[in-house]
Amino acid sequence: MVSKSYSNLLELASGEAPSFGYMNRRIPRIMTVAGLISDVDDDPADSVCSDPSSSTAHRDRIIMVANQLPIRAQRRPDGNRSCWCFEWDENALLQLKDGLGDDDIEVIYVGCLKEEVHPSEQDEVSQTLLETFKCVPTFLPADQFTKFYHGFCKQQLWPLFHYMLPLSPELGGRFNRSLWQAYVSVNKIFADRIMEVINPEDDYVWIHDYHLMVLPTFLRKRFNRVKLGFFLHSPFPSSEIYKTLPVREEILRALLNSDLIGFHTFDYARHFLSCCSRMLGLTYESKRGYIGIEYYGRTVSIKILPVGIHMGQLQSVLKMPQTEDKVCELIKQFSDQGRTLLLGVDDMDIFKGISLKLLAMEQLLIQHPEYQGKVVLVQIANPARGRGKDVKEVQAETKATVKRINETFGKPGYDPVILIEEPLKFYERVAYYVVAECCLVTAVRDGMNLIPYEYIISRQGNEMLDKVLGLASSPKKKSMLVVSEFIGCSPSLSGAIRVNPWNIDAVADAMDSALEMADSEKELRHEKHYRYVSTHDVGYWARSFLQDLERTCRDHVRRRWWGIGFGLSFRVVALDPNFKKLSMEHIVSAYKRTTTRAILLDYDGTLMPQSSTIDKSPSSKSIEILSSLCRDKNNMVFLVSARSRKMLSEWFSSCENLGVAAEHGYFLRMRRDEEWETHVAATDCSWKQIAEPVMKLYTETTDGSTIEDKETALVWCYEDADPDFGSCQAKELLDHLESVLANEPVTVKSGQNNVEVKPQGVSKGLVAKRLLSAMQEKGMYPDFVLCIGDDRSDEDMFEVITSSMGGPIAPRAEVFACTVCRKPSKAKYYLDDTTEIVRLLQGLACVSEQVVSFSSEQIVC
């Protein structure tokens, strides 16, 4: 059933017991045409599962959602009252009105304004922004915004994502549930605003950054088929850091409600995938270059692509007369004085490494006295986005270090370090880029950092600036970069000098190398960087992400969707339309009507849960149910397992008429008192002498792994090992065994937390064929077939019974191929867990007991 309420999310976040009532709400406005809003009634049932064929042709529309709108707002007096003036924020990364370059794409922006708007003005401001800029503002009360942004986002998420653990109150904020509640509440407010403008069957929603990480759950719960992308612009920490977050699973599951999740670098994506594996038990794989996580029948795609800059905007700024004037001013201040300009541009926060850069500059002047009076470091310190004690400490340390260096190495008319704290206009910053011989970015941790990209494009310049710089005769440009290896743009700048910012001597040596490098080498490095940055701008990044989002969502319409779970554990299951839950009433009715029945059951994961319990033997209840089914003369019951025949014989010795297939069907017997037979030719197991030493090697190096030696197979199990390391070792072992056993009559396969070597030609599908052919030989054509299993080895049985209609199975037989849990399968039915399976079999056993009892009474009479 599709859930229509997300009120439970807030209740879960606050720690209260979830309520199960539904909340029907009326969405007052919906955008039908750009700039036009109409009042309509919204029926949740219609909006969630509306017929896609009813959608009218229109332009593709992207709803871009971020914490802040790409808008500058300013209040100006107008007679007796004040009015608001708005303009595009050209510095905003997500301002893509020119970046997509496609008239067929309409972009709607949802986010907050930087300025607070009085409630009495909010409707008017909303209307103006929507009609003029296609922006939908989200208004937050001041106290709620403080808890959300300056509280949970900046005090808890931001430090943690930059690898700072709250080991003490001074080192990042300790987890505060009231701040978490504010975070969830704000994400819900954003969801409400999106619902006012979204056409859920057609629009694409693209959410940005860590401020809105639980927003996908709100949207997915309201619109199961919503086409949803998320891009994280900050680092994603390793699992060892991330797992300290008390709400770690809630955030992971919320992100997995997206269809596509984007990261700047492979490292960030790898950390996210590792967290999903370790904390949620999810697996991922790469298919044709795309990484995907299987999550309840959905494939959540992972996108790795660093963002670019606004090329057109930056080039237009380079052409401005103000830029030329500022460049001339800086040439007089530095170049004409015989001084080389080194440049740093950073936010004033603890992760940008400003103090480390200053210490490296100090070390450079100590080691190379010849640079004194000739080299100047200009450090532009942008205002910090957060606030708190750490920001004040960074400011104080920076000023103290600058003062010390200037007092030590300064001369009249020369300060080796110039600290610029007042906000600069963009053209002024670009002018510094143009003049700087080298740009230094030494952040200790940063998501992307586009300063190097802006520097490269600025150094490429244009004809006007070439004349100012006296470069008219030299068509080749040059630039130098010293970048931290801990920032997102570092992998894409192969020509930069990469440094560990914590190593002061190494950074000082890099600065010296940048100053002394030959012009020809600088030109080659600049050309390489310019070619990459100019072709991978923000438009390229956005188009690439949206293309992958469209590809990922392509099959949304043809699949069936269910919402399951409460609160932030909500997720959807997407499956084939023909895949449905096995109804007790349906199967019991079919069971009563039929007279010749074949029942095939897997053991582990089907009759016995896949759990951490050491004792895997069947319960007395399971034995009793199987015995009841076997006593019914109309039934042929078969247990098909990967376990050894010795173990299965001991466990099910009381079930006289139970057929058993051991070791995936290599050994088989139809009844307890019959001899075991093999369905494939006798196997020479001398290959074990080759395989076992290899497995022992991996067991010794993988803590928690074991070897199970069966009669005809060897299994390496890593269920109790570290999931990441165990999976990695399993892949290596698989390749190793396939190599050394290439000439042996065996197959090597990976399963659920194991790698198994078994004889060729052995499968559970052969057991199904053997059972059906044995019944056929006796003139029995089953009109009821039930097959239940939980993993990929059982898929062979499903395939056999569904393809045997009209052959060994009666033409109009009732066939039930059933898997465990909703997931992609060749089975047509599913049950949620082993408890439901046992309940189902118990229901069938009750019917058989009634039949047996009735027959006994007839005989007595």
PDB file of C-alpha atoms in Angstrom, residues 109-273:
ATOM      1  CA  TYR A 109      14.703  26.855  -7.988  1.00  0.00           C
ATOM      2  CA  VAL A 110      13.617  26.067  -4.442  1.00  0.00           C
ATOM      3  CA  GLY A 111      15.573  27.411  -1.477  1.00  0.00           C
ATOM      4  CA  CYS A 112      15.977  30.085   1.191  1.00  0.00           C
ATOM      5  CA  LEU A 113      16.849  33.730   0.755  1.00  0.00           C
ATOM      6  CA  LYS A 114      19.880  35.054   2.604  1.00  0.00           C
ATOM      7  CA  GLU A 115      17.766  37.911   3.995  1.00  0.00           C
ATOM      8  CA  GLU A 116      14.904  37.471   6.432  1.00  0.00           C
ATOM      9  CA  VAL A 117      11.484  38.445   5.059  1.00  0.00           C
ATOM     10  CA  HIS A 118       8.673  39.516   7.348  1.00  0.00           C
ATOM     11  CA  PRO A 119       5.662  37.139   7.270  1.00  0.00           C
ATOM     12  CA  SER A 120       3.415  39.936   5.993  1.00  0.00           C
ATOM     13  CA  GLU A 121       5.635  40.294   2.899  1.00  0.00           C
ATOM     14  CA  GLN A 122       6.240  36.633   2.154  1.00  0.00           C
ATOM     15  CA  ASP A 123       3.319  36.108  -0.256  1.00  0.00           C
ATOM     16  CA  GLU A 124       4.278  39.139  -2.337  1.00  0.00           C
ATOM     17  CA  VAL A 125       7.943  38.144  -2.384  1.00  0.00           C
ATOM     18  CA  SER A 126       7.016  34.578  -3.378  1.00  0.00           C
ATOM     19  CA  GLN A 127       4.890  35.805  -6.272  1.00  0.00           C
ATOM     20  CA  THR A 128       7.593  38.169  -7.518  1.00  0.00           C
ATOM     21  CA  LEU A 129      10.341  35.557  -7.377  1.00  0.00           C
ATOM     22  CA  LEU A 130       8.204  32.940  -9.071  1.00  0.00           C
ATOM     23  CA  GLU A 131       7.048  35.138 -11.929  1.00  0.00           C
ATOM     24  CA  THR A 132      10.372  36.868 -12.555  1.00  0.00           C
ATOM     25  CA  PHE A 133      13.011  34.285 -11.645  1.00  0.00           C
ATOM     26  CA  LYS A 134      11.089  30.974 -11.422  1.00  0.00           C
ATOM     27  CA  CYS A 135      12.234  30.723  -7.820  1.00  0.00           C
ATOM     28  CA  VAL A 136      10.197  29.308  -4.945  1.00  0.00           C
ATOM     29  CA  PRO A 137      11.461  30.741  -1.641  1.00  0.00           C
ATOM     30  CA  THR A 138      11.367  28.689   1.540  1.00  0.00           C
ATOM     31  CA  PHE A 139      10.790  30.869   4.576  1.00  0.00           C
ATOM     32  CA  LEU A 140      12.092  29.668   7.937  1.00  0.00           C
ATOM     33  CA  PRO A 141      11.569  31.265  11.352  1.00  0.00           C
ATOM     34  CA  ALA A 142      14.813  32.793  12.641  1.00  0.00           C
ATOM     35  CA  ASP A 143      15.158  30.460  15.626  1.00  0.00           C
ATOM     36  CA  GLN A 144      14.471  27.386  13.501  1.00  0.00           C
ATOM     37  CA  PHE A 145      16.995  28.482  10.863  1.00  0.00           C
ATOM     38  CA  THR A 146      19.617  28.987  13.595  1.00  0.00           C
ATOM     39  CA  LYS A 147      19.099  25.465  14.945  1.00  0.00           C
ATOM     40  CA  PHE A 148      19.031  23.997  11.444  1.00  0.00           C
ATOM     41  CA  TYR A 149      21.911  25.815   9.752  1.00  0.00           C
ATOM     42  CA  HIS A 150      24.220  27.124  12.469  1.00  0.00           C
ATOM     43  CA  GLY A 151      23.257  24.209  14.724  1.00  0.00           C
ATOM     44  CA  PHE A 152      22.969  20.783  13.130  1.00  0.00           C
ATOM     45  CA  CYS A 153      24.483  21.600   9.720  1.00  0.00           C
ATOM     46  CA  LYS A 154      27.481  23.664  10.813  1.00  0.00           C
ATOM     47  CA  GLN A 155      28.163  22.305  14.286  1.00  0.00           C
ATOM     48  CA  GLN A 156      27.566  18.608  13.690  1.00  0.00           C
ATOM     49  CA  LEU A 157      27.385  17.526  10.039  1.00  0.00           C
ATOM     50  CA  TRP A 158      29.966  19.887   8.590  1.00  0.00           C
ATOM     51  CA  PRO A 159      32.765  19.092  11.091  1.00  0.00           C
ATOM     52  CA  LEU A 160      32.040  15.359  10.937  1.00  0.00           C
ATOM     53  CA  PHE A 161      32.061  15.305   7.123  1.00  0.00           C
ATOM     54  CA  HIS A 162      35.425  17.076   7.306  1.00  0.00           C
ATOM     55  CA  TYR A 163      36.796  14.356   9.629  1.00  0.00           C
ATOM     56  CA  MET A 164      36.477  16.196  12.943  1.00  0.00           C
ATOM     57  CA  LEU A 165      35.117  14.061  15.754  1.00  0.00           C
ATOM     58  CA  PRO A 166      33.473  15.746  18.781  1.00  0.00           C
ATOM     59  CA  LEU A 167      35.975  14.220  21.213  1.00  0.00           C
ATOM     60  CA  SER A 168      35.442  17.233  23.437  1.00  0.00           C
ATOM     61  CA  PRO A 169      32.891  20.076  23.401  1.00  0.00           C
ATOM     62  CA  GLU A 170      35.547  22.306  21.796  1.00  0.00           C
ATOM     63  CA  LEU A 171      36.101  19.937  18.855  1.00  0.00           C
ATOM     64  CA  GLY A 172      32.839  20.042  16.927  1.00  0.00           C
ATOM     65  CA  GLY A 173      29.390  19.946  18.453  1.00  0.00           C
ATOM     66  CA  ARG A 174      28.164  16.938  20.399  1.00  0.00           C
ATOM     67  CA  PHE A 175      24.995  15.391  19.016  1.00  0.00           C
ATOM     68  CA  ASN A 176      21.923  17.340  20.090  1.00  0.00           C
ATOM     69  CA  ARG A 177      18.529  15.762  19.371  1.00  0.00           C
ATOM     70  CA  SER A 178      16.713  19.106  19.372  1.00  0.00           C
ATOM     71  CA  LEU A 179      19.006  20.293  16.566  1.00  0.00           C
ATOM     72  CA  TRP A 180      18.337  17.051  14.698  1.00  0.00           C
ATOM     73  CA  GLN A 181      14.600  17.634  15.053  1.00  0.00           C
ATOM     74  CA  ALA A 182      15.036  21.136  13.615  1.00  0.00           C
ATOM     75  CA  TYR A 183      17.015  19.654  10.707  1.00  0.00           C
ATOM     76  CA  VAL A 184      14.235  17.146   9.923  1.00  0.00           C
ATOM     77  CA  SER A 185      11.562  19.835  10.322  1.00  0.00           C
ATOM     78  CA  VAL A 186      13.285  22.155   7.854  1.00  0.00           C
ATOM     79  CA  ASN A 187      13.671  19.328   5.346  1.00  0.00           C
ATOM     80  CA  LYS A 188       9.924  18.740   5.621  1.00  0.00           C
ATOM     81  CA  ILE A 189       9.249  22.447   4.997  1.00  0.00           C
ATOM     82  CA  PHE A 190      11.340  22.182   1.828  1.00  0.00           C
ATOM     83  CA  ALA A 191       9.299  19.129   0.806  1.00  0.00           C
ATOM     84  CA  ASP A 192       6.073  21.086   1.278  1.00  0.00           C
ATOM     85  CA  ARG A 193       7.340  23.874  -0.974  1.00  0.00           C
ATOM     86  CA  ILE A 194       8.382  21.405  -3.654  1.00  0.00           C
ATOM     87  CA  MET A 195       4.953  19.786  -3.556  1.00  0.00           C
ATOM     88  CA  GLU A 196       3.380  23.116  -4.460  1.00  0.00           C
ATOM     89  CA  VAL A 197       5.124  23.178  -7.835  1.00  0.00           C
ATOM     90  CA  ILE A 198       5.955  19.602  -8.766  1.00  0.00           C
ATOM     91  CA  ASN A 199       4.369  17.494 -11.464  1.00  0.00           C
ATOM     92  CA  PRO A 200       5.519  14.171  -9.960  1.00  0.00           C
ATOM     93  CA  GLU A 201       5.178  12.065 -13.111  1.00  0.00           C
ATOM     94  CA  ASP A 202       7.252  14.356 -15.317  1.00  0.00           C
ATOM     95  CA  ASP A 203       9.516  16.665 -13.328  1.00  0.00           C
ATOM     96  CA  TYR A 204      13.046  15.833 -12.233  1.00  0.00           C
ATOM     97  CA  VAL A 205      14.066  16.927  -8.737  1.00  0.00           C
ATOM     98  CA  TRP A 206      17.747  17.622  -8.051  1.00  0.00           C
ATOM     99  CA  ILE A 207      18.683  18.139  -4.381  1.00  0.00           C
ATOM    100  CA  HIS A 208      22.003  19.636  -3.357  1.00  0.00           C
ATOM    101  CA  ASP A 209      24.308  19.166  -0.391  1.00  0.00           C
ATOM    102  CA  TYR A 210      24.278  18.048   3.210  1.00  0.00           C
ATOM    103  CA  HIS A 211      21.686  20.561   4.384  1.00  0.00           C
ATOM    104  CA  LEU A 212      18.888  18.489   2.779  1.00  0.00           C
ATOM    105  CA  MET A 213      19.946  14.871   3.147  1.00  0.00           C
ATOM    106  CA  VAL A 214      16.631  13.583   4.542  1.00  0.00           C
ATOM    107  CA  LEU A 215      14.537  15.459   1.972  1.00  0.00           C
ATOM    108  CA  PRO A 216      14.530  12.465  -0.447  1.00  0.00           C
ATOM    109  CA  THR A 217      12.546  10.426   2.097  1.00  0.00           C
ATOM    110  CA  PHE A 218       9.800  13.051   2.374  1.00  0.00           C
ATOM    111  CA  LEU A 219       9.456  13.286  -1.404  1.00  0.00           C
ATOM    112  CA  ARG A 220       9.667   9.536  -2.026  1.00  0.00           C
ATOM    113  CA  LYS A 221       7.026   8.894   0.614  1.00  0.00           C
ATOM    114  CA  ARG A 222       4.640  11.387  -0.992  1.00  0.00           C
ATOM    115  CA  PHE A 223       5.413  10.464  -4.617  1.00  0.00           C
ATOM    116  CA  ASN A 224       6.763   6.921  -4.940  1.00  0.00           C
ATOM    117  CA  ARG A 225       7.776   7.385  -8.577  1.00  0.00           C
ATOM    118  CA  VAL A 226       9.399  10.798  -8.239  1.00  0.00           C
ATOM    119  CA  LYS A 227      12.558  11.159 -10.360  1.00  0.00           C
ATOM    120  CA  LEU A 228      15.059  12.234  -7.761  1.00  0.00           C
ATOM    121  CA  GLY A 229      18.762  13.073  -7.813  1.00  0.00           C
ATOM    122  CA  PHE A 230      21.058  14.168  -4.991  1.00  0.00           C
ATOM    123  CA  PHE A 231      24.539  15.699  -5.191  1.00  0.00           C
ATOM    124  CA  LEU A 232      26.831  16.056  -2.187  1.00  0.00           C
ATOM    125  CA  HIS A 233      29.168  19.049  -2.506  1.00  0.00           C
ATOM    126  CA  SER A 234      31.127  18.275   0.662  1.00  0.00           C
ATOM    127  CA  PRO A 235      33.415  15.321   1.423  1.00  0.00           C
ATOM    128  CA  PHE A 236      31.843  12.093   2.630  1.00  0.00           C
ATOM    129  CA  PRO A 237      33.916  10.675   5.502  1.00  0.00           C
ATOM    130  CA  SER A 238      35.194   7.152   5.913  1.00  0.00           C
ATOM    131  CA  SER A 239      32.930   4.655   7.645  1.00  0.00           C
ATOM    132  CA  GLU A 240      35.028   4.817  10.808  1.00  0.00           C
ATOM    133  CA  ILE A 241      34.195   8.515  11.118  1.00  0.00           C
ATOM    134  CA  TYR A 242      30.629   8.433   9.802  1.00  0.00           C
ATOM    135  CA  LYS A 243      29.468   5.598  12.049  1.00  0.00           C
ATOM    136  CA  THR A 244      29.936   7.814  15.120  1.00  0.00           C
ATOM    137  CA  LEU A 245      26.864   9.824  14.013  1.00  0.00           C
ATOM    138  CA  PRO A 246      23.870   8.680  16.121  1.00  0.00           C
ATOM    139  CA  VAL A 247      21.471   9.117  13.171  1.00  0.00           C
ATOM    140  CA  ARG A 248      23.771   7.418  10.680  1.00  0.00           C
ATOM    141  CA  GLU A 249      21.274   4.872   9.346  1.00  0.00           C
ATOM    142  CA  GLU A 250      18.443   7.385   9.041  1.00  0.00           C
ATOM    143  CA  ILE A 251      20.584   9.607   6.802  1.00  0.00           C
ATOM    144  CA  LEU A 252      21.887   6.710   4.705  1.00  0.00           C
ATOM    145  CA  ARG A 253      18.381   5.368   4.081  1.00  0.00           C
ATOM    146  CA  ALA A 254      17.143   8.853   3.245  1.00  0.00           C
ATOM    147  CA  LEU A 255      19.877   9.301   0.639  1.00  0.00           C
ATOM    148  CA  LEU A 256      19.055   5.883  -0.808  1.00  0.00           C
ATOM    149  CA  ASN A 257      15.541   7.121  -1.528  1.00  0.00           C
ATOM    150  CA  SER A 258      17.192   9.050  -4.369  1.00  0.00           C
ATOM    151  CA  ASP A 259      17.582   7.492  -7.808  1.00  0.00           C
ATOM    152  CA  LEU A 260      21.027   8.960  -8.422  1.00  0.00           C
ATOM    153  CA  ILE A 261      23.596  10.124  -5.846  1.00  0.00           C
ATOM    154  CA  GLY A 262      26.514  12.253  -7.009  1.00  0.00           C
ATOM    155  CA  PHE A 263      29.974  12.845  -5.508  1.00  0.00           C
ATOM    156  CA  HIS A 264      32.945  14.942  -6.579  1.00  0.00           C
ATOM    157  CA  THR A 265      35.537  12.164  -6.251  1.00  0.00           C
ATOM    158  CA  PHE A 266      35.785   8.403  -6.153  1.00  0.00           C
ATOM    159  CA  ASP A 267      37.077   8.578  -2.561  1.00  0.00           C
ATOM    160  CA  TYR A 268      33.863  10.210  -1.359  1.00  0.00           C
ATOM    161  CA  ALA A 269      31.731   7.685  -3.275  1.00  0.00           C
ATOM    162  CA  ARG A 270      33.821   4.790  -1.963  1.00  0.00           C
ATOM    163  CA  HIS A 271      33.291   5.937   1.618  1.00  0.00           C
ATOM    164  CA  PHE A 272      29.539   6.169   1.051  1.00  0.00           C
ATOM    165  CA  LEU A 273      29.409   2.695  -0.477  1.00  0.00           C
TER     166      LEU A 273
END
